[in-house]
Amino acid sequence: RMVKMYMACRNDIHRYDASFIAVYKSLIPAEEELEKQRQLMAHLENLVAKEWPHAKLYLYGSCANSFGFPKSDIDVCLAIEGDDINKSEMLLKLAEILESDNLQNVQALTRARVPIVKLMDPVTGISCDICINNVLAVVNTKLLRDYAQIDVRLRQLAFIVKHWAKSRRVNETYQGTLSSYAYVLMCIHFLQQRRPPILPCLQEMEPTYSVRVDNIRCAYFDNVDRLHNFGSSNRETIAELVWGFFNYWAYAHDYAYNVVSVRTGSILGKREKDWTRRVGNDRHLICIEDPFETSHDLGRVVDKFSIRVLREEFERAARIMHQEPNPCAKLFEPY
Ligand code: CTP
Ligand code: MG
């Protein structure tokens, strides 16, 4: 009811497109930064090749999925085959190599949930985390990057949502709110659901890319050059989409029963995933299915306190989009 009323009085939403586009543009990293990242990668590849000639280095996360902000750290995965890999030993050896190459702040965190070596490169000023054989992250990074190529509105929406989440401090998994990865999946799913759709469901199409990682088959249509016109019959603009996104998560999503799934391009029931009750620490209060690790709910970090914080923030954002005279300024007000 309320939503309808607001809709009726806000047919001027397009007035705000320009300010949202300006925010988006201000968040795109400069070409020099990407060049520096490539420079550091090339350097690391060289160092690693001397010790492990068969290893490969991959970028993953925001520095490679096209949803990265300026001045982010980079995430690197060292992939090496073999059943007898001792990650801790390897990380310690890697730390030694990096240290003797004059890289700074080198630190091996072998007991972390995802064990890594951290470093800072004094030449480019970039900080970097290196993990070993986290190949699923490399593959889901490619999936996100491929989706971003199809329609520019995904990148626009996701930058705005990430910027909002960081400003409002709801992008902190250690505090029970959602990861950037989860927010990008929510945006992809939202655009898959528009009518007509703005994004297809790549995993439901004839696969042109297929790899097996830790016994999970990751397959989808990655020939995205062919899909540049996919969303063109939908003319919704960025301000409308930002509005629709927050409206969905504030008022329309069924938190009790539903799971959003990029893999199927649809909404699934919690019952079919067996996510209806708390198991261990997984409470499933907001359910976002990982596209490849389908037993993994990205909302599992959310607890009974942080779900309230999140939902209040979605409602605040929706309210601002519905009635504020200058929604773009208000939306990103620091918490
Ligand atoms: N990732 C994952 N599963 C998660 C969280 C993260 O596989 N539950 C992987 C994804 O490949 C993701 C990467 O780790 O792209 C980095 O995650 P995150 O830090 O959430 O996102 P970034 O894109 O790096 O965002 P930010 O700009 O906030 O650093
Ligand atoms: Mg990151």
mmCIF file of C-alpha atoms and ligand atoms in Angstrom:
data_model
loop_
_atom_site.group_PDB
_atom_site.id
_atom_site.type_symbol
_atom_site.label_atom_id
_atom_site.label_comp_id
_atom_site.label_asym_id
_atom_site.label_seq_id
_atom_site.Cartn_x
_atom_site.Cartn_y
_atom_site.Cartn_z
ATOM 1 C CA ARG A 1 0.000 0.000 0.000
ATOM 2 C CA MET A 2 2.642 2.481 1.106
ATOM 3 C CA VAL A 3 4.835 1.464 -1.776
ATOM 4 C CA LYS A 4 2.072 2.174 -4.276
ATOM 5 C CA MET A 5 1.457 5.554 -2.763
ATOM 6 C CA TYR A 6 5.105 6.501 -3.027
ATOM 7 C CA MET A 7 5.288 5.227 -6.583
ATOM 8 C CA ALA A 8 2.434 7.504 -7.486
ATOM 9 C CA CYS A 9 4.122 10.595 -6.193
ATOM 10 C CA ARG A 10 7.578 9.865 -7.517
ATOM 11 C CA ASN A 11 7.493 9.871 -11.279
ATOM 12 C CA ASP A 12 10.407 12.316 -11.156
ATOM 13 C CA ILE A 13 12.963 9.633 -10.257
ATOM 14 C CA HIS A 14 14.873 10.128 -13.541
ATOM 15 C CA ARG A 15 15.920 13.543 -12.299
ATOM 16 C CA TYR A 16 18.409 11.712 -10.102
ATOM 17 C CA ASP A 17 20.045 9.581 -12.766
ATOM 18 C CA ALA A 18 22.779 12.117 -13.390
ATOM 19 C CA SER A 19 23.796 12.287 -9.722
ATOM 20 C CA PHE A 20 23.904 8.498 -9.415
ATOM 21 C CA ILE A 21 25.970 8.230 -12.593
ATOM 22 C CA ALA A 22 28.345 10.848 -11.168
ATOM 23 C CA VAL A 23 28.780 8.807 -7.969
ATOM 24 C CA TYR A 24 29.418 5.691 -10.050
ATOM 25 C CA LYS A 25 32.033 7.458 -12.185
ATOM 26 C CA SER A 26 33.802 8.838 -9.137
ATOM 27 C CA LEU A 27 34.240 5.276 -7.834
ATOM 28 C CA ILE A 28 35.832 3.717 -10.911
ATOM 29 C CA PRO A 29 39.561 3.147 -10.366
ATOM 30 C CA ALA A 30 41.914 5.036 -12.671
ATOM 31 C CA GLU A 31 43.800 3.231 -15.432
ATOM 32 C CA GLU A 32 47.163 3.993 -13.704
ATOM 33 C CA GLU A 33 46.034 1.970 -10.719
ATOM 34 C CA LEU A 34 45.210 -1.045 -12.842
ATOM 35 C CA GLU A 35 48.581 -0.664 -14.536
ATOM 36 C CA LYS A 36 50.322 -0.738 -11.151
ATOM 37 C CA GLN A 37 48.407 -3.881 -10.212
ATOM 38 C CA ARG A 38 49.559 -5.572 -13.405
ATOM 39 C CA GLN A 39 53.119 -4.474 -12.692
ATOM 40 C CA LEU A 40 53.038 -6.007 -9.199
ATOM 41 C CA MET A 41 51.445 -9.210 -10.538
ATOM 42 C CA ALA A 42 54.179 -9.606 -13.153
ATOM 43 C CA HIS A 43 56.797 -9.142 -10.452
ATOM 44 C CA LEU A 44 55.188 -11.720 -8.156
ATOM 45 C CA GLU A 45 54.811 -14.185 -11.032
ATOM 46 C CA ASN A 46 58.536 -13.935 -11.600
ATOM 47 C CA LEU A 47 59.406 -14.595 -7.978
ATOM 48 C CA VAL A 48 57.009 -17.522 -7.671
ATOM 49 C CA ALA A 49 58.150 -19.144 -10.928
ATOM 50 C CA LYS A 50 61.705 -19.457 -9.623
ATOM 51 C CA GLU A 51 60.631 -21.633 -6.699
ATOM 52 C CA TRP A 52 57.543 -23.337 -8.185
ATOM 53 C CA PRO A 53 57.812 -23.396 -11.983
ATOM 54 C CA HIS A 54 54.401 -25.092 -12.369
ATOM 55 C CA ALA A 55 52.447 -22.738 -10.158
ATOM 56 C CA LYS A 56 50.142 -20.073 -11.555
ATOM 57 C CA LEU A 57 49.063 -16.796 -10.052
ATOM 58 C CA TYR A 58 45.534 -15.450 -10.437
ATOM 59 C CA LEU A 59 43.942 -12.227 -9.314
ATOM 60 C CA TYR A 60 40.548 -12.620 -7.673
ATOM 61 C CA GLY A 61 38.096 -10.499 -5.720
ATOM 62 C CA SER A 62 37.371 -6.855 -6.381
ATOM 63 C CA CYS A 63 40.636 -6.154 -8.218
ATOM 64 C CA ALA A 64 39.591 -8.626 -10.908
ATOM 65 C CA ASN A 65 35.784 -8.872 -10.870
ATOM 66 C CA SER A 66 35.264 -5.292 -12.164
ATOM 67 C CA PHE A 67 33.501 -4.225 -8.964
ATOM 68 C CA GLY A 68 36.606 -2.807 -7.290
ATOM 69 C CA PHE A 69 36.944 0.642 -5.762
ATOM 70 C CA PRO A 70 40.029 2.836 -6.066
ATOM 71 C CA LYS A 71 42.961 2.090 -3.743
ATOM 72 C CA SER A 72 41.843 -1.413 -2.853
ATOM 73 C CA ASP A 73 44.244 -4.087 -1.824
ATOM 74 C CA ILE A 74 44.641 -6.914 -4.263
ATOM 75 C CA ASP A 75 43.825 -10.576 -3.692
ATOM 76 C CA VAL A 76 46.013 -13.170 -5.351
ATOM 77 C CA CYS A 77 45.627 -16.924 -5.504
ATOM 78 C CA LEU A 78 48.618 -19.179 -6.081
ATOM 79 C CA ALA A 79 47.359 -22.322 -7.804
ATOM 80 C CA ILE A 80 49.518 -25.420 -7.752
ATOM 81 C CA GLU A 81 48.646 -29.038 -8.486
ATOM 82 C CA GLY A 82 49.507 -31.982 -6.265
ATOM 83 C CA ASP A 83 47.937 -33.930 -3.429
ATOM 84 C CA ASP A 84 50.812 -33.390 -1.052
ATOM 85 C CA ILE A 85 50.609 -29.604 -0.787
ATOM 86 C CA ASN A 86 51.293 -28.377 2.702
ATOM 87 C CA LYS A 87 49.806 -24.893 2.643
ATOM 88 C CA SER A 88 51.461 -23.701 5.835
ATOM 89 C CA GLU A 89 54.908 -24.762 4.698
ATOM 90 C CA MET A 90 54.366 -23.200 1.327
ATOM 91 C CA LEU A 91 53.169 -19.927 2.786
ATOM 92 C CA LEU A 92 56.188 -19.755 5.079
ATOM 93 C CA LYS A 93 58.520 -20.424 2.172
ATOM 94 C CA LEU A 94 56.708 -17.804 0.101
ATOM 95 C CA ALA A 95 57.040 -15.265 2.916
ATOM 96 C CA GLU A 96 60.781 -15.924 3.014
ATOM 97 C CA ILE A 97 61.093 -15.357 -0.739
ATOM 98 C CA LEU A 98 59.072 -12.149 -0.614
ATOM 99 C CA GLU A 99 60.990 -10.803 2.336
ATOM 100 C CA SER A 100 64.363 -11.332 0.703
ATOM 101 C CA ASP A 101 63.032 -9.448 -2.320
ATOM 102 C CA ASN A 102 62.502 -6.364 -0.142
ATOM 103 C CA LEU A 103 58.746 -6.492 -0.140
ATOM 104 C CA GLN A 104 57.469 -4.930 3.077
ATOM 105 C CA ASN A 105 55.202 -5.932 5.972
ATOM 106 C CA VAL A 106 55.477 -9.554 4.935
ATOM 107 C CA GLN A 107 53.455 -11.732 7.261
ATOM 108 C CA ALA A 108 52.328 -15.353 6.932
ATOM 109 C CA LEU A 109 48.941 -15.977 8.578
ATOM 110 C CA THR A 110 48.927 -19.762 8.491
ATOM 111 C CA ARG A 111 46.136 -20.228 11.035
ATOM 112 C CA ALA A 112 43.539 -17.919 9.463
ATOM 113 C CA ARG A 113 40.297 -19.372 8.041
ATOM 114 C CA VAL A 114 41.818 -18.722 4.625
ATOM 115 C CA PRO A 115 45.584 -18.907 5.278
ATOM 116 C CA ILE A 116 47.483 -16.122 3.497
ATOM 117 C CA VAL A 117 50.711 -14.194 3.187
ATOM 118 C CA LYS A 118 50.333 -10.422 3.374
ATOM 119 C CA LEU A 119 52.728 -7.976 1.827
ATOM 120 C CA MET A 120 53.140 -4.366 0.781
ATOM 121 C CA ASP A 121 55.018 -3.448 -2.353
ATOM 122 C CA PRO A 122 56.971 -0.218 -1.793
ATOM 123 C CA VAL A 123 57.309 0.386 -5.560
ATOM 124 C CA THR A 124 53.588 0.580 -6.344
ATOM 125 C CA GLY A 125 52.299 1.175 -2.805
ATOM 126 C CA ILE A 126 49.868 -1.719 -3.215
ATOM 127 C CA SER A 127 49.082 -4.167 -0.404
ATOM 128 C CA CYS A 128 48.359 -7.706 -1.335
ATOM 129 C CA ASP A 129 47.122 -10.981 0.195
ATOM 130 C CA ILE A 130 48.228 -14.251 -1.367
ATOM 131 C CA CYS A 131 46.361 -17.486 -0.665
ATOM 132 C CA ILE A 132 46.925 -20.988 -2.009
ATOM 133 C CA ASN A 133 44.564 -23.004 -4.202
ATOM 134 C CA ASN A 134 41.426 -21.003 -3.525
ATOM 135 C CA VAL A 135 40.383 -21.775 -7.079
ATOM 136 C CA LEU A 136 36.626 -21.433 -6.531
ATOM 137 C CA ALA A 137 37.168 -17.780 -5.702
ATOM 138 C CA VAL A 138 39.036 -17.365 -8.987
ATOM 139 C CA VAL A 139 36.146 -18.953 -10.865
ATOM 140 C CA ASN A 140 33.418 -16.944 -9.124
ATOM 141 C CA THR A 141 35.468 -13.811 -9.809
ATOM 142 C CA LYS A 142 35.302 -14.640 -13.509
ATOM 143 C CA LEU A 143 31.539 -15.205 -13.279
ATOM 144 C CA LEU A 144 31.036 -11.742 -11.764
ATOM 145 C CA ARG A 145 33.323 -10.136 -14.342
ATOM 146 C CA ASP A 146 31.438 -11.858 -17.154
ATOM 147 C CA TYR A 147 28.074 -10.647 -15.852
ATOM 148 C CA ALA A 148 29.472 -7.114 -15.634
ATOM 149 C CA GLN A 149 30.242 -7.172 -19.381
ATOM 150 C CA ILE A 150 26.644 -7.784 -20.365
ATOM 151 C CA ASP A 151 24.954 -4.589 -19.211
ATOM 152 C CA VAL A 152 26.608 -1.518 -17.711
ATOM 153 C CA ARG A 153 23.688 -1.103 -15.301
ATOM 154 C CA LEU A 154 25.020 -4.007 -13.220
ATOM 155 C CA ARG A 155 28.291 -2.223 -12.566
ATOM 156 C CA GLN A 156 26.456 1.037 -11.842
ATOM 157 C CA LEU A 157 24.028 -0.578 -9.426
ATOM 158 C CA ALA A 158 26.669 -2.673 -7.656
ATOM 159 C CA PHE A 159 29.036 0.294 -7.172
ATOM 160 C CA ILE A 160 26.205 2.305 -5.655
ATOM 161 C CA VAL A 161 25.085 -0.558 -3.415
ATOM 162 C CA LYS A 162 28.664 -1.253 -2.274
ATOM 163 C CA HIS A 163 29.265 2.433 -1.621
ATOM 164 C CA TRP A 164 26.029 2.610 0.369
ATOM 165 C CA ALA A 165 26.948 -0.550 2.333
ATOM 166 C CA LYS A 166 30.399 0.792 3.204
ATOM 167 C CA SER A 167 29.041 4.239 4.178
ATOM 168 C CA ARG A 168 26.336 2.689 6.360
ATOM 169 C CA ARG A 169 28.724 0.060 7.808
ATOM 170 C CA VAL A 170 26.720 -2.931 6.680
ATOM 171 C CA ASN A 171 29.644 -4.437 4.712
ATOM 172 C CA GLU A 172 31.401 -6.005 7.695
ATOM 173 C CA THR A 173 31.122 -9.784 7.880
ATOM 174 C CA TYR A 174 32.858 -9.951 11.245
ATOM 175 C CA GLN A 175 29.974 -7.854 12.595
ATOM 176 C CA GLY A 176 27.317 -10.024 11.021
ATOM 177 C CA THR A 177 26.575 -7.965 7.933
ATOM 178 C CA LEU A 178 27.193 -8.957 4.317
ATOM 179 C CA SER A 179 30.344 -9.243 2.186
ATOM 180 C CA SER A 180 30.801 -7.243 -1.006
ATOM 181 C CA TYR A 181 30.592 -10.540 -2.853
ATOM 182 C CA ALA A 182 27.113 -11.107 -1.393
ATOM 183 C CA TYR A 183 25.954 -7.620 -2.388
ATOM 184 C CA VAL A 184 27.121 -8.098 -5.982
ATOM 185 C CA LEU A 185 25.222 -11.405 -6.162
ATOM 186 C CA MET A 186 22.119 -9.637 -4.837
ATOM 187 C CA CYS A 187 22.466 -7.058 -7.622
ATOM 188 C CA ILE A 188 22.905 -9.718 -10.329
ATOM 189 C CA HIS A 189 19.882 -11.568 -9.055
ATOM 190 C CA PHE A 190 17.814 -8.385 -8.955
ATOM 191 C CA LEU A 191 18.661 -7.600 -12.593
ATOM 192 C CA GLN A 192 17.863 -11.199 -13.625
ATOM 193 C CA GLN A 193 14.420 -10.684 -12.094
ATOM 194 C CA ARG A 194 13.451 -7.474 -13.909
ATOM 195 C CA ARG A 195 10.752 -7.771 -16.565
ATOM 196 C CA PRO A 196 11.990 -7.750 -19.223
ATOM 197 C CA PRO A 197 15.231 -9.062 -17.667
ATOM 198 C CA ILE A 198 18.374 -6.949 -17.765
ATOM 199 C CA LEU A 199 20.673 -9.948 -17.186
ATOM 200 C CA PRO A 200 20.338 -13.561 -18.316
ATOM 201 C CA CYS A 201 21.121 -16.571 -16.172
ATOM 202 C CA LEU A 202 24.489 -17.702 -17.555
ATOM 203 C CA GLN A 203 24.507 -20.990 -15.637
ATOM 204 C CA GLU A 204 21.225 -22.063 -17.244
ATOM 205 C CA MET A 205 22.557 -21.524 -20.763
ATOM 206 C CA GLU A 206 24.576 -23.942 -22.933
ATOM 207 C CA PRO A 207 28.035 -23.961 -21.250
ATOM 208 C CA THR A 208 31.000 -22.600 -23.189
ATOM 209 C CA TYR A 209 33.235 -22.681 -20.123
ATOM 210 C CA SER A 210 33.565 -25.585 -17.759
ATOM 211 C CA VAL A 211 36.023 -26.466 -15.009
ATOM 212 C CA ARG A 212 35.959 -28.866 -12.133
ATOM 213 C CA VAL A 213 37.141 -27.408 -8.813
ATOM 214 C CA ASP A 214 37.178 -29.463 -5.603
ATOM 215 C CA ASN A 215 34.638 -31.794 -7.184
ATOM 216 C CA ILE A 216 32.257 -28.987 -8.057
ATOM 217 C CA ARG A 217 31.472 -28.607 -11.735
ATOM 218 C CA CYS A 218 31.517 -24.915 -12.609
ATOM 219 C CA ALA A 219 29.975 -24.458 -16.040
ATOM 220 C CA TYR A 220 28.247 -21.575 -17.772
ATOM 221 C CA PHE A 221 27.918 -19.610 -20.967
ATOM 222 C CA ASP A 222 30.867 -17.206 -20.964
ATOM 223 C CA ASN A 223 30.671 -15.929 -24.510
ATOM 224 C CA VAL A 224 29.286 -12.688 -23.191
ATOM 225 C CA ASP A 225 30.263 -10.651 -26.258
ATOM 226 C CA ARG A 226 27.198 -12.216 -27.809
ATOM 227 C CA LEU A 227 24.948 -10.823 -25.110
ATOM 228 C CA HIS A 228 25.588 -7.092 -25.371
ATOM 229 C CA ASN A 229 22.017 -6.378 -26.387
ATOM 230 C CA PHE A 230 20.471 -8.754 -23.912
ATOM 231 C CA GLY A 231 18.902 -6.126 -21.662
ATOM 232 C CA SER A 232 18.138 -3.501 -24.268
ATOM 233 C CA SER A 233 14.378 -3.956 -24.284
ATOM 234 C CA ASN A 234 14.360 -2.949 -20.623
ATOM 235 C CA ARG A 235 14.800 0.831 -20.458
ATOM 236 C CA GLU A 236 14.992 1.228 -16.690
ATOM 237 C CA THR A 237 17.619 3.716 -15.593
ATOM 238 C CA ILE A 238 19.988 3.645 -12.663
ATOM 239 C CA ALA A 239 17.860 5.730 -10.286
ATOM 240 C CA GLU A 240 14.873 3.460 -10.897
ATOM 241 C CA LEU A 241 17.001 0.383 -10.313
ATOM 242 C CA VAL A 242 18.524 1.693 -7.085
ATOM 243 C CA TRP A 243 15.018 2.457 -5.940
ATOM 244 C CA GLY A 244 13.757 -0.977 -6.984
ATOM 245 C CA PHE A 245 16.688 -2.755 -5.326
ATOM 246 C CA PHE A 246 16.152 -1.155 -1.923
ATOM 247 C CA ASN A 247 12.411 -1.473 -2.236
ATOM 248 C CA TYR A 248 12.806 -5.201 -2.858
ATOM 249 C CA TRP A 249 15.049 -5.796 0.166
ATOM 250 C CA ALA A 250 13.003 -3.480 2.400
ATOM 251 C CA TYR A 251 9.453 -4.557 1.582
ATOM 252 C CA ALA A 252 9.179 -7.315 -0.984
ATOM 253 C CA HIS A 253 11.691 -10.048 -0.137
ATOM 254 C CA ASP A 254 10.230 -12.907 1.851
ATOM 255 C CA TYR A 255 12.874 -13.400 4.537
ATOM 256 C CA ALA A 256 11.037 -16.299 6.144
ATOM 257 C CA TYR A 257 10.799 -18.550 3.103
ATOM 258 C CA ASN A 258 13.001 -17.421 0.222
ATOM 259 C CA VAL A 259 16.530 -17.848 -1.081
ATOM 260 C CA VAL A 260 17.921 -15.723 -3.892
ATOM 261 C CA SER A 261 19.810 -17.785 -6.454
ATOM 262 C CA VAL A 262 21.959 -16.395 -9.260
ATOM 263 C CA ARG A 263 22.676 -19.971 -10.369
ATOM 264 C CA THR A 264 19.072 -20.591 -11.381
ATOM 265 C CA GLY A 265 18.129 -16.948 -12.005
ATOM 266 C CA SER A 266 15.189 -17.442 -9.697
ATOM 267 C CA ILE A 267 13.963 -17.437 -6.134
ATOM 268 C CA LEU A 268 14.159 -20.805 -4.362
ATOM 269 C CA GLY A 269 12.427 -21.943 -1.211
ATOM 270 C CA LYS A 270 14.419 -22.376 1.990
ATOM 271 C CA ARG A 271 12.754 -25.766 2.336
ATOM 272 C CA GLU A 272 14.231 -27.209 -0.825
ATOM 273 C CA LYS A 273 17.702 -26.138 0.398
ATOM 274 C CA ASP A 274 17.028 -27.410 3.911
ATOM 275 C CA TRP A 275 17.873 -23.961 5.225
ATOM 276 C CA THR A 276 14.840 -23.678 7.457
ATOM 277 C CA ARG A 277 16.519 -23.990 10.805
ATOM 278 C CA ARG A 278 19.719 -23.037 12.504
ATOM 279 C CA VAL A 279 22.516 -25.538 12.009
ATOM 280 C CA GLY A 280 25.616 -24.737 14.060
ATOM 281 C CA ASN A 281 26.258 -21.082 13.467
ATOM 282 C CA ASP A 282 24.305 -20.884 10.224
ATOM 283 C CA ARG A 283 20.980 -19.231 10.968
ATOM 284 C CA HIS A 284 19.828 -18.516 7.419
ATOM 285 C CA LEU A 285 18.049 -15.275 8.312
ATOM 286 C CA ILE A 286 18.754 -13.869 4.867
ATOM 287 C CA CYS A 287 19.588 -16.439 2.213
ATOM 288 C CA ILE A 288 21.871 -15.872 -0.763
ATOM 289 C CA GLU A 289 23.020 -19.028 -2.500
ATOM 290 C CA ASP A 290 26.620 -19.171 -3.707
ATOM 291 C CA PRO A 291 26.494 -19.794 -7.484
ATOM 292 C CA PHE A 292 28.937 -22.741 -7.370
ATOM 293 C CA GLU A 293 29.213 -23.868 -3.753
ATOM 294 C CA THR A 294 25.467 -24.311 -3.567
ATOM 295 C CA SER A 295 25.456 -25.501 0.038
ATOM 296 C CA HIS A 296 26.999 -22.185 0.992
ATOM 297 C CA ASP A 297 24.619 -19.448 2.138
ATOM 298 C CA LEU A 298 26.372 -16.067 1.972
ATOM 299 C CA GLY A 299 23.890 -14.820 4.526
ATOM 300 C CA ARG A 300 25.138 -17.284 7.101
ATOM 301 C CA VAL A 301 27.183 -14.605 8.862
ATOM 302 C CA VAL A 302 23.984 -12.718 9.718
ATOM 303 C CA ASP A 303 22.659 -13.193 13.269
ATOM 304 C CA LYS A 304 19.502 -12.105 15.057
ATOM 305 C CA PHE A 305 20.963 -8.692 15.889
ATOM 306 C CA SER A 306 22.589 -7.878 12.595
ATOM 307 C CA ILE A 307 19.518 -8.907 10.590
ATOM 308 C CA ARG A 308 17.686 -6.033 12.264
ATOM 309 C CA VAL A 309 20.465 -3.605 11.473
ATOM 310 C CA LEU A 310 20.454 -4.738 7.855
ATOM 311 C CA ARG A 311 16.713 -4.571 7.400
ATOM 312 C CA GLU A 312 16.519 -1.162 9.040
ATOM 313 C CA GLU A 313 19.194 0.058 6.648
ATOM 314 C CA PHE A 314 17.316 -1.358 3.641
ATOM 315 C CA GLU A 315 14.185 0.401 4.862
ATOM 316 C CA ARG A 316 16.017 3.657 5.439
ATOM 317 C CA ALA A 317 17.443 3.494 1.909
ATOM 318 C CA ALA A 318 14.046 2.688 0.401
ATOM 319 C CA ARG A 319 12.440 5.560 2.309
ATOM 320 C CA ILE A 320 15.100 7.948 1.057
ATOM 321 C CA MET A 321 14.599 6.776 -2.509
ATOM 322 C CA HIS A 322 10.847 7.219 -2.111
ATOM 323 C CA GLN A 323 10.624 10.650 -0.613
ATOM 324 C CA GLU A 324 13.851 12.576 -0.142
ATOM 325 C CA PRO A 325 14.313 15.658 -2.283
ATOM 326 C CA ASN A 326 17.984 14.775 -2.818
ATOM 327 C CA PRO A 327 18.227 10.986 -2.344
ATOM 328 C CA CYS A 328 21.722 10.687 -3.691
ATOM 329 C CA ALA A 329 23.250 12.827 -0.932
ATOM 330 C CA LYS A 330 21.239 11.300 1.891
ATOM 331 C CA LEU A 331 21.719 7.682 0.897
ATOM 332 C CA PHE A 332 25.486 7.702 1.482
ATOM 333 C CA GLU A 333 25.499 9.771 4.656
ATOM 334 C CA PRO A 334 28.055 8.131 6.957
ATOM 335 C CA TYR A 335 26.558 6.040 9.727
HETATM 336 N N1 CTP B 1 34.602 -14.874 -1.714
HETATM 337 C C1 CTP B 1 34.000 -16.121 -1.731
HETATM 338 N N2 CTP B 1 33.093 -16.451 -0.764
HETATM 339 C C2 CTP B 1 32.774 -15.560 0.213
HETATM 340 C C3 CTP B 1 33.357 -14.287 0.237
HETATM 341 C C4 CTP B 1 34.282 -13.975 -0.742
HETATM 342 O O1 CTP B 1 34.279 -16.914 -2.626
HETATM 343 N N3 CTP B 1 31.904 -15.909 1.161
HETATM 344 C C5 CTP B 1 35.621 -14.567 -2.742
HETATM 345 C C6 CTP B 1 35.002 -14.021 -4.006
HETATM 346 O O2 CTP B 1 35.779 -14.460 -5.110
HETATM 347 C C7 CTP B 1 35.169 -12.529 -3.854
HETATM 348 C C8 CTP B 1 36.487 -12.445 -3.100
HETATM 349 O O3 CTP B 1 36.503 -13.587 -2.261
HETATM 350 O O4 CTP B 1 35.221 -11.881 -5.102
HETATM 351 C C9 CTP B 1 36.639 -11.192 -2.273
HETATM 352 O O5 CTP B 1 35.509 -11.032 -1.445
HETATM 353 P P1 CTP B 1 35.055 -9.667 -0.812
HETATM 354 O O6 CTP B 1 36.167 -9.085 0.002
HETATM 355 O O7 CTP B 1 33.703 -9.875 -0.235
HETATM 356 O O8 CTP B 1 34.792 -8.758 -2.040
HETATM 357 P P2 CTP B 1 35.621 -7.747 -2.830
HETATM 358 O O9 CTP B 1 35.028 -7.849 -4.188
HETATM 359 O O10 CTP B 1 37.082 -7.971 -2.700
HETATM 360 O O11 CTP B 1 35.152 -6.353 -2.233
HETATM 361 P P3 CTP B 1 35.841 -5.141 -1.492
HETATM 362 O O12 CTP B 1 35.919 -4.052 -2.518
HETATM 363 O O13 CTP B 1 34.888 -4.788 -0.403
HETATM 364 O O14 CTP B 1 37.179 -5.607 -1.016
HETATM 365 MG MG MG B 2 38.375 -7.631 -0.944
#
